[in-house]
Amino acid sequence: MKKLYVGNLPFNATADELREMFSAFGRVLSATICTDRDTGNSRGFAFVELAEGADEAVQGLNQAQFGGRSLTVNEAKPREGGSSGGSRSGASRNGYSRSY
């Protein structure tokens, strides 16, 4: 099983379209389009998990045209830093930072 990063997606792409596209290379376990937390709109990238055929999918779909855009497909890398989002540089959501 491998997880692939799919970038430069058209903002109207659906998870079903991704499943269909990647199923030509192997059994798709999941297809998740990443969305903005506040608006719910697509952020233009997704993750697809394949049971097999991931390397072939990267070869076949990287730089492929989809919805008028050239896709970026490669093996997903683990998140850096171990943080689950949150605020940056100590600032809270309201713009104030705490210092004790």
Coordinates of N, CA, C and O in Angstrom, one line a residue, residues 29-90:
L29 N -7.7 2.4 -2.5 CA -8.2 2.3 -1.1 C -8.9 3.5 -0.6 O -9.9 3.4 0.1
S30 N -8.4 4.7 -1.0 CA -9.0 5.9 -0.6 C -8.6 7.0 -1.6 O -7.5 7.0 -2.1
A31 N -9.4 8.1 -1.7 CA -9.1 9.3 -2.5 C -9.7 10.4 -1.7 O -10.9 10.5 -1.5
T32 N -8.8 11.3 -1.2 CA -9.3 12.4 -0.4 C -8.8 13.7 -0.9 O -7.6 14.0 -1.0
I33 N -9.7 14.6 -1.3 CA -9.4 15.9 -1.7 C -9.3 16.8 -0.5 O -10.2 16.9 0.3
C34 N -8.2 17.6 -0.4 CA -8.0 18.4 0.8 C -8.7 19.7 0.6 O -8.7 20.3 -0.5
T35 N -9.5 20.1 1.6 CA -10.3 21.3 1.5 C -9.9 22.3 2.6 O -9.3 22.0 3.6
D36 N -10.2 23.6 2.3 CA -10.0 24.7 3.2 C -10.9 24.5 4.4 O -12.1 24.3 4.3
R37 N -10.3 24.6 5.6 CA -11.1 24.4 6.9 C -12.2 25.4 7.0 O -13.3 25.1 7.5
D38 N -12.0 26.7 6.6 CA -13.0 27.7 6.8 C -14.1 27.7 5.7 O -15.2 27.9 6.0
T39 N -13.6 27.6 4.4 CA -14.6 27.7 3.3 C -15.1 26.4 2.8 O -16.2 26.4 2.2
G40 N -14.4 25.3 3.0 CA -14.8 24.0 2.5 C -14.4 23.8 1.0 O -14.7 22.8 0.4
N41 N -13.8 24.8 0.4 CA -13.4 24.8 -1.0 C -12.1 23.9 -1.1 O -11.3 23.9 -0.2
S42 N -12.0 23.3 -2.3 CA -10.8 22.5 -2.6 C -9.5 23.4 -2.5 O -9.5 24.5 -2.9
R43 N -8.5 22.8 -2.0 CA -7.2 23.5 -1.9 C -6.3 23.1 -3.1 O -5.2 23.6 -3.2
G44 N -6.8 22.3 -4.1 CA -6.1 22.0 -5.3 C -5.2 20.8 -5.2 O -4.3 20.6 -6.1
F45 N -5.3 20.0 -4.1 CA -4.4 18.8 -4.0 C -5.2 17.7 -3.3 O -6.2 18.0 -2.6
A46 N -4.7 16.5 -3.4 CA -5.4 15.4 -2.8 C -4.4 14.3 -2.5 O -3.2 14.3 -2.9
F47 N -4.9 13.3 -1.8 CA -4.1 12.1 -1.5 C -4.9 10.9 -1.9 O -6.1 10.8 -1.7
V48 N -4.2 9.9 -2.6 CA -4.8 8.7 -3.1 C -4.0 7.5 -2.6 O -2.8 7.5 -2.7
E49 N -4.7 6.6 -1.9 CA -4.0 5.4 -1.4 C -4.3 4.2 -2.4 O -5.5 4.0 -2.7
L50 N -3.3 3.5 -2.8 CA -3.4 2.4 -3.7 C -2.9 1.1 -3.0 O -1.8 1.2 -2.4
A51 N -3.6 0.0 -3.2 CA -3.2 -1.3 -2.7 C -2.0 -1.8 -3.5 O -1.1 -2.4 -2.9
E52 N -2.0 -1.5 -4.8 CA -0.9 -1.9 -5.7 C -0.9 -1.0 -6.8 O -1.9 -0.2 -7.0
G53 N 0.2 -0.9 -7.6 CA 0.3 -0.1 -8.8 C 0.6 1.3 -8.6 O 0.5 2.1 -9.5
A54 N 1.1 1.7 -7.4 CA 1.4 3.1 -7.2 C 2.5 3.7 -8.0 O 2.4 4.8 -8.6
D55 N 3.5 2.9 -8.2 CA 4.7 3.3 -9.0 C 4.2 3.5 -10.4 O 4.6 4.5 -11.1
E56 N 3.4 2.6 -11.0 CA 2.9 2.7 -12.3 C 2.0 4.0 -12.4 O 2.0 4.7 -13.5
A57 N 1.2 4.3 -11.4 CA 0.3 5.4 -11.4 C 1.2 6.7 -11.5 O 0.8 7.7 -12.2
V58 N 2.3 6.8 -10.7 CA 3.1 7.9 -10.7 C 3.7 8.1 -12.2 O 3.7 9.2 -12.7
Q59 N 4.2 7.0 -12.7 CA 4.7 7.1 -14.1 C 3.7 7.5 -15.1 O 4.0 8.3 -16.0
G60 N 2.5 7.0 -15.0 CA 1.4 7.2 -16.0 C 0.7 8.6 -15.8 O 0.2 9.1 -16.8
L61 N 0.6 9.1 -14.6 CA -0.2 10.3 -14.4 C 0.5 11.5 -14.0 O 0.0 12.6 -14.1
N62 N 1.8 11.5 -13.6 CA 2.6 12.7 -13.4 C 2.7 13.5 -14.7 O 3.1 12.9 -15.7
Q63 N 2.3 14.7 -14.6 CA 2.3 15.7 -15.8 C 1.2 15.4 -16.8 O 1.1 16.0 -17.8
A64 N 0.3 14.5 -16.4 CA -0.9 14.2 -17.3 C -1.9 15.4 -17.2 O -1.9 16.1 -16.2
Q65 N -2.6 15.6 -18.3 CA -3.6 16.7 -18.3 C -4.9 16.2 -17.7 O -5.4 15.2 -18.0
F66 N -5.4 17.1 -16.8 CA -6.7 16.8 -16.2 C -7.4 18.1 -15.9 O -6.9 18.9 -15.2
G67 N -8.6 18.3 -16.5 CA -9.3 19.5 -16.4 C -8.6 20.7 -16.8 O -8.7 21.8 -16.2
G68 N -7.7 20.6 -17.8 CA -6.9 21.7 -18.3 C -5.7 22.0 -17.5 O -5.0 23.0 -17.8
R69 N -5.3 21.2 -16.6 CA -4.2 21.4 -15.7 C -3.2 20.2 -15.8 O -3.7 19.1 -16.0
S70 N -2.0 20.4 -15.6 CA -0.9 19.4 -15.6 C -0.7 18.9 -14.2 O -0.2 19.6 -13.4
L71 N -1.1 17.6 -14.0 CA -1.0 17.1 -12.6 C 0.4 16.9 -12.1 O 1.3 16.6 -12.9
T72 N 0.6 16.9 -10.8 CA 1.8 16.5 -10.2 C 1.4 15.3 -9.3 O 0.6 15.4 -8.5
V73 N 2.0 14.2 -9.6 CA 1.7 12.9 -8.9 C 3.1 12.4 -8.4 O 4.0 12.1 -9.2
N74 N 3.2 12.2 -7.1 CA 4.4 11.5 -6.6 C 4.0 10.9 -5.2 O 2.9 11.0 -4.7
E75 N 5.0 10.1 -4.7 CA 4.7 9.4 -3.4 C 4.6 10.5 -2.3 O 5.4 11.4 -2.3
A76 N 3.6 10.3 -1.5 CA 3.4 11.3 -0.4 C 4.5 11.1 0.6 O 4.9 10.0 0.9
K77 N 4.9 12.2 1.2 CA 6.0 12.2 2.2 C 5.3 12.5 3.5 O 4.3 13.2 3.6
P78 N 5.8 11.9 4.6 CA 5.2 12.1 5.9 C 5.3 13.6 6.3 O 6.2 14.3 5.9
R79 N 4.3 14.0 7.1 CA 4.3 15.4 7.5 C 5.6 15.8 8.3 O 6.0 15.0 9.1
E80 N 6.1 16.9 8.1 CA 7.3 17.4 8.9 C 6.8 18.1 10.2 O 5.8 18.7 10.2
G81 N 7.6 17.9 11.2 CA 7.4 18.7 12.4 C 6.4 18.1 13.4 O 6.4 18.5 14.6
G82 N 5.5 17.2 13.0 CA 4.6 16.5 13.9 C 3.5 17.4 14.4 O 2.7 17.0 15.3
S83 N 3.4 18.6 14.0 CA 2.3 19.5 14.4 C 1.0 19.3 13.6 O 1.1 18.9 12.4
S84 N -0.1 19.4 14.2 CA -1.4 19.2 13.5 C -2.0 20.6 13.1 O -3.1 20.9 13.4
G85 N -1.2 21.4 12.4 CA -1.7 22.7 12.0 C -1.5 23.7 13.1 O -0.4 23.9 13.5
G86 N -2.6 24.2 13.6 CA -2.4 25.2 14.7 C -1.9 26.5 14.3 O -1.8 26.8 13.1
S87 N -1.5 27.3 15.2 CA -1.1 28.7 14.8 C 0.4 28.7 14.6 O 1.2 27.8 15.1
R88 N 0.9 29.6 13.9 CA 2.3 29.8 13.5 C 3.0 30.8 14.4 O 2.3 31.8 14.8
S89 N 4.2 30.6 14.7 CA 5.1 31.5 15.4 C 4.4 32.0 16.7 O 4.5 33.2 17.0
G90 N 3.7 31.2 17.4 CA 3.2 31.5 18.7 C 2.0 32.4 18.7 O 1.4 32.7 19.7

